[in-house]
Coordinates of C-alpha atoms and ligand atoms in Angstrom, one line a residue:
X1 CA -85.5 67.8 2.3
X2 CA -87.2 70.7 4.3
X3 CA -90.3 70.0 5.5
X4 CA -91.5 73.7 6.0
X5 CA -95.6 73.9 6.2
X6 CA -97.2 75.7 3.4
X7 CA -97.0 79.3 3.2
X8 CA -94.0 79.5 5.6
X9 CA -91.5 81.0 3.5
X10 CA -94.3 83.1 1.7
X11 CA -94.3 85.0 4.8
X12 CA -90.4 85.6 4.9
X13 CA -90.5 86.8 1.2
X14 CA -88.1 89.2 0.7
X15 CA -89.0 92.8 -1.4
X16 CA -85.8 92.9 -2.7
X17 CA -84.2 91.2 -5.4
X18 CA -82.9 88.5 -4.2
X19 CA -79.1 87.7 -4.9
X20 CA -79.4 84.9 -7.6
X21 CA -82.9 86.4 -9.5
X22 CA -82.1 88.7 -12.3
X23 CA -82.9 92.5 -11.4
X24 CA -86.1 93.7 -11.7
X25 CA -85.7 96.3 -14.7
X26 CA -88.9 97.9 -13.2
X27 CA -87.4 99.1 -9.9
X28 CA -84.2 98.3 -9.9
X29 CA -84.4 95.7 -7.4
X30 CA -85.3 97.8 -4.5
X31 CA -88.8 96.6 -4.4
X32 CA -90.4 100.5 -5.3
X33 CA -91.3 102.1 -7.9
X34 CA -91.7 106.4 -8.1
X35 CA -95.2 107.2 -9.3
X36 CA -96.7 110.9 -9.1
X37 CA -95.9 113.8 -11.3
X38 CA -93.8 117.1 -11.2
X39 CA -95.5 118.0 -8.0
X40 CA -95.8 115.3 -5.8
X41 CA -94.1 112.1 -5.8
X42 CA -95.1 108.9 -3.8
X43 CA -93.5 105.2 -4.3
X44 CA -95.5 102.1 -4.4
X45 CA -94.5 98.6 -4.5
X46 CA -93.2 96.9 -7.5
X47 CA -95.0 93.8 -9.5
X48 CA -92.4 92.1 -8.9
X49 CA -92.7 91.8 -5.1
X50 CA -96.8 90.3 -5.3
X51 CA -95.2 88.4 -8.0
X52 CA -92.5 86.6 -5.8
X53 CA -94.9 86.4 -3.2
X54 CA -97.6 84.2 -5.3
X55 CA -94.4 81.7 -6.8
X56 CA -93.3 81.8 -3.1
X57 CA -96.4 80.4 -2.0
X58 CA -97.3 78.2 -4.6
X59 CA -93.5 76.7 -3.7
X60 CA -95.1 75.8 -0.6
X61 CA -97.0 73.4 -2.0
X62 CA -95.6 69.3 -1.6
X63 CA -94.8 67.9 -4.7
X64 CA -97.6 65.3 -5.3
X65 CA -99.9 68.1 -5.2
X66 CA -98.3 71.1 -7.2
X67 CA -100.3 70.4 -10.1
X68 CA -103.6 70.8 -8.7
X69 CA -105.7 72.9 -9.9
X70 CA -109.9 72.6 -10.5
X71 CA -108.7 72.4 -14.0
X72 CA -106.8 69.7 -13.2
X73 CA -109.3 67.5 -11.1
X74 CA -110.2 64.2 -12.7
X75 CA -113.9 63.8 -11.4
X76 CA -115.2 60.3 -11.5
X77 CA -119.2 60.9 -10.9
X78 CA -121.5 63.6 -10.8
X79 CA -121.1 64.5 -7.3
X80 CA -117.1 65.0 -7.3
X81 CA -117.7 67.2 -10.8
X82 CA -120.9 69.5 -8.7
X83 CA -118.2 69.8 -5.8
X84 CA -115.1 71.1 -8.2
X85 CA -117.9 73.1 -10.0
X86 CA -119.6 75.0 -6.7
X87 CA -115.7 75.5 -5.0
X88 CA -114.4 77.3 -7.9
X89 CA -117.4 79.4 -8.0
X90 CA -116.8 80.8 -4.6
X91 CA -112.6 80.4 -4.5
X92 CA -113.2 82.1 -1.1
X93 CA -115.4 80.1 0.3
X94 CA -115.3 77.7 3.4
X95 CA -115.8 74.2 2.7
X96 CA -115.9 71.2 4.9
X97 CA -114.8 68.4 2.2
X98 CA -115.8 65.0 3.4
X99 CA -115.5 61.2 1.6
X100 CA -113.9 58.3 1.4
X101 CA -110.1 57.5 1.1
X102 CA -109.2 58.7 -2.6
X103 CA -112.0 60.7 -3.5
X104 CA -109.7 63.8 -4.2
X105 CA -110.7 65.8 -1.2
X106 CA -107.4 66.8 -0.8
X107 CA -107.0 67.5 -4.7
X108 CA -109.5 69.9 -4.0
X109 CA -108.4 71.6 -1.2
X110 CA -105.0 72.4 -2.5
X111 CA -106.7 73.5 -5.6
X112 CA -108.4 76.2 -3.4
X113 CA -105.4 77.3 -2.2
X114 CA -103.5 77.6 -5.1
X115 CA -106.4 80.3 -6.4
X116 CA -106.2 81.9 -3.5
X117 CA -102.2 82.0 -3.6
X118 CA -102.3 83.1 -7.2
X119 CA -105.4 86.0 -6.0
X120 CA -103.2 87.1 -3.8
X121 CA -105.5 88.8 -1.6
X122 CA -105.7 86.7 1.4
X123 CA -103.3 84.9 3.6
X124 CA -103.3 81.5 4.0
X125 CA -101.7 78.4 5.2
X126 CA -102.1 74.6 4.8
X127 CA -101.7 72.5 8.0
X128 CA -102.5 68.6 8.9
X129 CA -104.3 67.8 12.0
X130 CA -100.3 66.1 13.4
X131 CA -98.9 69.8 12.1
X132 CA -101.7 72.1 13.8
X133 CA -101.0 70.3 17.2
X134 CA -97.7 70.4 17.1
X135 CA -97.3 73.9 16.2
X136 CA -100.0 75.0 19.0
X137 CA -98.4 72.4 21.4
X138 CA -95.0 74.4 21.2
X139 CA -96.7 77.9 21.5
X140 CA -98.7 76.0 24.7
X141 CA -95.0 75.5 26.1
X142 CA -94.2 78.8 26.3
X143 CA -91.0 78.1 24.3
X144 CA -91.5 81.8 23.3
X145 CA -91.9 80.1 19.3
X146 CA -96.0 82.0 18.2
X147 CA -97.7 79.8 16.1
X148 CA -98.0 81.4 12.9
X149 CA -101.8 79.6 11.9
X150 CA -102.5 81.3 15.4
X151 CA -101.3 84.7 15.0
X152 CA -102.7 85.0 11.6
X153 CA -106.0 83.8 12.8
X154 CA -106.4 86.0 15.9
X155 CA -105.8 89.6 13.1
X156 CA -108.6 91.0 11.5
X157 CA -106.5 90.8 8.4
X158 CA -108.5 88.4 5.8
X159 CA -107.2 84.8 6.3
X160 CA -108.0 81.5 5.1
X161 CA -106.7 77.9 7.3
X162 CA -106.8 75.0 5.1
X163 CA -107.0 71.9 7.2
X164 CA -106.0 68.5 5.8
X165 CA -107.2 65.3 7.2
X166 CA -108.9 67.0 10.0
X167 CA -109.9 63.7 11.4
X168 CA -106.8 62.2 11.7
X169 CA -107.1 62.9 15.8
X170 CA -106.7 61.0 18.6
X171 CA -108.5 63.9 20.9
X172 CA -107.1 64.6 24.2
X173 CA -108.1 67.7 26.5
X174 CA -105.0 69.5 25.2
X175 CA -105.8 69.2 21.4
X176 CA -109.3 69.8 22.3
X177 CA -108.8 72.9 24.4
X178 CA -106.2 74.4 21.3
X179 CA -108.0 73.5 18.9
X180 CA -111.2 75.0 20.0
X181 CA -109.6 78.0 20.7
X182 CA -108.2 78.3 16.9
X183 CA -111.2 77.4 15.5
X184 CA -113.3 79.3 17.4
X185 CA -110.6 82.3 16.7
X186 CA -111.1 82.0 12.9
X187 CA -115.1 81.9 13.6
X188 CA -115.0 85.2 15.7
X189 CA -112.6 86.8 13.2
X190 CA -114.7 85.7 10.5
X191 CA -111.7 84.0 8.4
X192 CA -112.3 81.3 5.8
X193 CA -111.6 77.5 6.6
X194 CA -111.3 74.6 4.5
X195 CA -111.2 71.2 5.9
X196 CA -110.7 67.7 4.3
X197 CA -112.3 64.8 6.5
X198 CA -113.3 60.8 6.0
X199 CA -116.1 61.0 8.5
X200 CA -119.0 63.5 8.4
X201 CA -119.7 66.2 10.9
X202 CA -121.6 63.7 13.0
X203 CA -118.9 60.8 13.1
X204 CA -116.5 63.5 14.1
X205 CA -118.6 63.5 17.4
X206 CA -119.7 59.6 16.9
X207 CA -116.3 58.2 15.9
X208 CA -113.6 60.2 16.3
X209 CA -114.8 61.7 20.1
X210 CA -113.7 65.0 18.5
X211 CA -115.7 67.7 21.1
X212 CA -118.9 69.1 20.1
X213 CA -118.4 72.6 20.6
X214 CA -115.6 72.4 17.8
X215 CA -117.9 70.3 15.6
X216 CA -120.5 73.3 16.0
X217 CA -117.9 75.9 15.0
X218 CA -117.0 73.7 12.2
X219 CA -120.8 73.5 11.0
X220 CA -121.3 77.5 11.2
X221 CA -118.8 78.7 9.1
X222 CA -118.0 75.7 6.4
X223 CA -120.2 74.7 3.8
X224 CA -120.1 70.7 3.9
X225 CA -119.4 68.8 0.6
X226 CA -119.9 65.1 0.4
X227 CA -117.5 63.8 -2.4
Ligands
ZN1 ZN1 -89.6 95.3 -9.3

């Protein structure tokens, strides 16, 4: 089974028809569609390229977790319903989710992504901690492969990194150095971030000897949730 991060093949979308997808009887498949009058004509895209887009992206999502929405979120106590609650008033917000093992942190985080997949507006990928440092390890290399979290972060384009089971580190000055630099990229760029962790802010320093200077980043642009 591919194992292809979240919004991969979102980016690859195609604005054609594909092949085995009926034609679009808007535009013929090609993707545009004429608008204008007798005097001046301009194309724009088709609905049905955002719309491929959005199922592309919300394909991206693993299994266990294509059905969650805030809708969908069983909360168990008052503090798990107030977290669901505040992130779905702000589905752009940046949110540091922290709590125990099966406290539906990452429940939540995938709910944020899929209304921000189905909005449309921003770009966004899902990464774990094991999946960030490998893909920044290989840019590191120089095996000429760009990470796509990193290129994404370092446009001014609006983007949003949603970062399961951030703590799941064992920090060494490599993953620190990369990691700095992407989190500091998304800070300077001002793009959203949305982080599940078990430990709070200061066990990330305490605990998991994660550096300080990404802990600060962390605790200027993400709101922190306990749940
Ligand atoms: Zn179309």
């Amino acid at each position: 089974m591919a194992t292809e991060p979240p919004g991969e093949r979102a980016e690859a979308t195609r604005f054609t028809s594909p092949a085995n997808e009926p034609v679009c009887s808007l535009c013929g498949g090609t993707g545009w569609r004429r608008a204008g009058d007798a005097d001046s004509v301009w194309y724009r895209r088709c609905e049905c390229v955002k719309a491929r887009i959005i199922a592309a992206r919300l394909q991206t999502i693993p299994a266990l977790f294509r059905g969650a929405t805030f809708e969908s979120y069983l909360a168990r106590n008052q503090k798990q319903e107030q977290a669901a609650t505040l992130m779905k008033s702000r589905p752009e917000g940046s949110w540091y989710l922290t709590g125990p093992y099966g406290s539906g942190k990452t429940h939540l985080l995938y709910a944020q992504y899929h209304e921000m997949a189905v909005a449309g507006r921003t770009r966004c990928h899902v990464r774990t901690t094991r999946e960030l440092v490998e893909e920044l390890k290989k840019m590191e290399m120089g095996s000429g492969t760009v990470s796509p979290v990193m290129a994404a972060a370092r446009e001014c384009t609006p983007y949003h990194l949603f970062w399961d089971d951030m703590d799941k580190i064992k920090p060494t000055d490599f993953k620190t150095e990369v990691l700095f630099e992407l989190v500091d990229t998304l800070y300077r760029q001002k793009h959203g971030l949305t982080a599940t962790a078990n430990h709070s802010l200061q066990d990330l320093v305490r605990h998991e000897r994660m550096h300080p200077a990404i802990v600060r980043r962390l605790d200027d642009m993400c709101r922190v949730i306990q749940i």
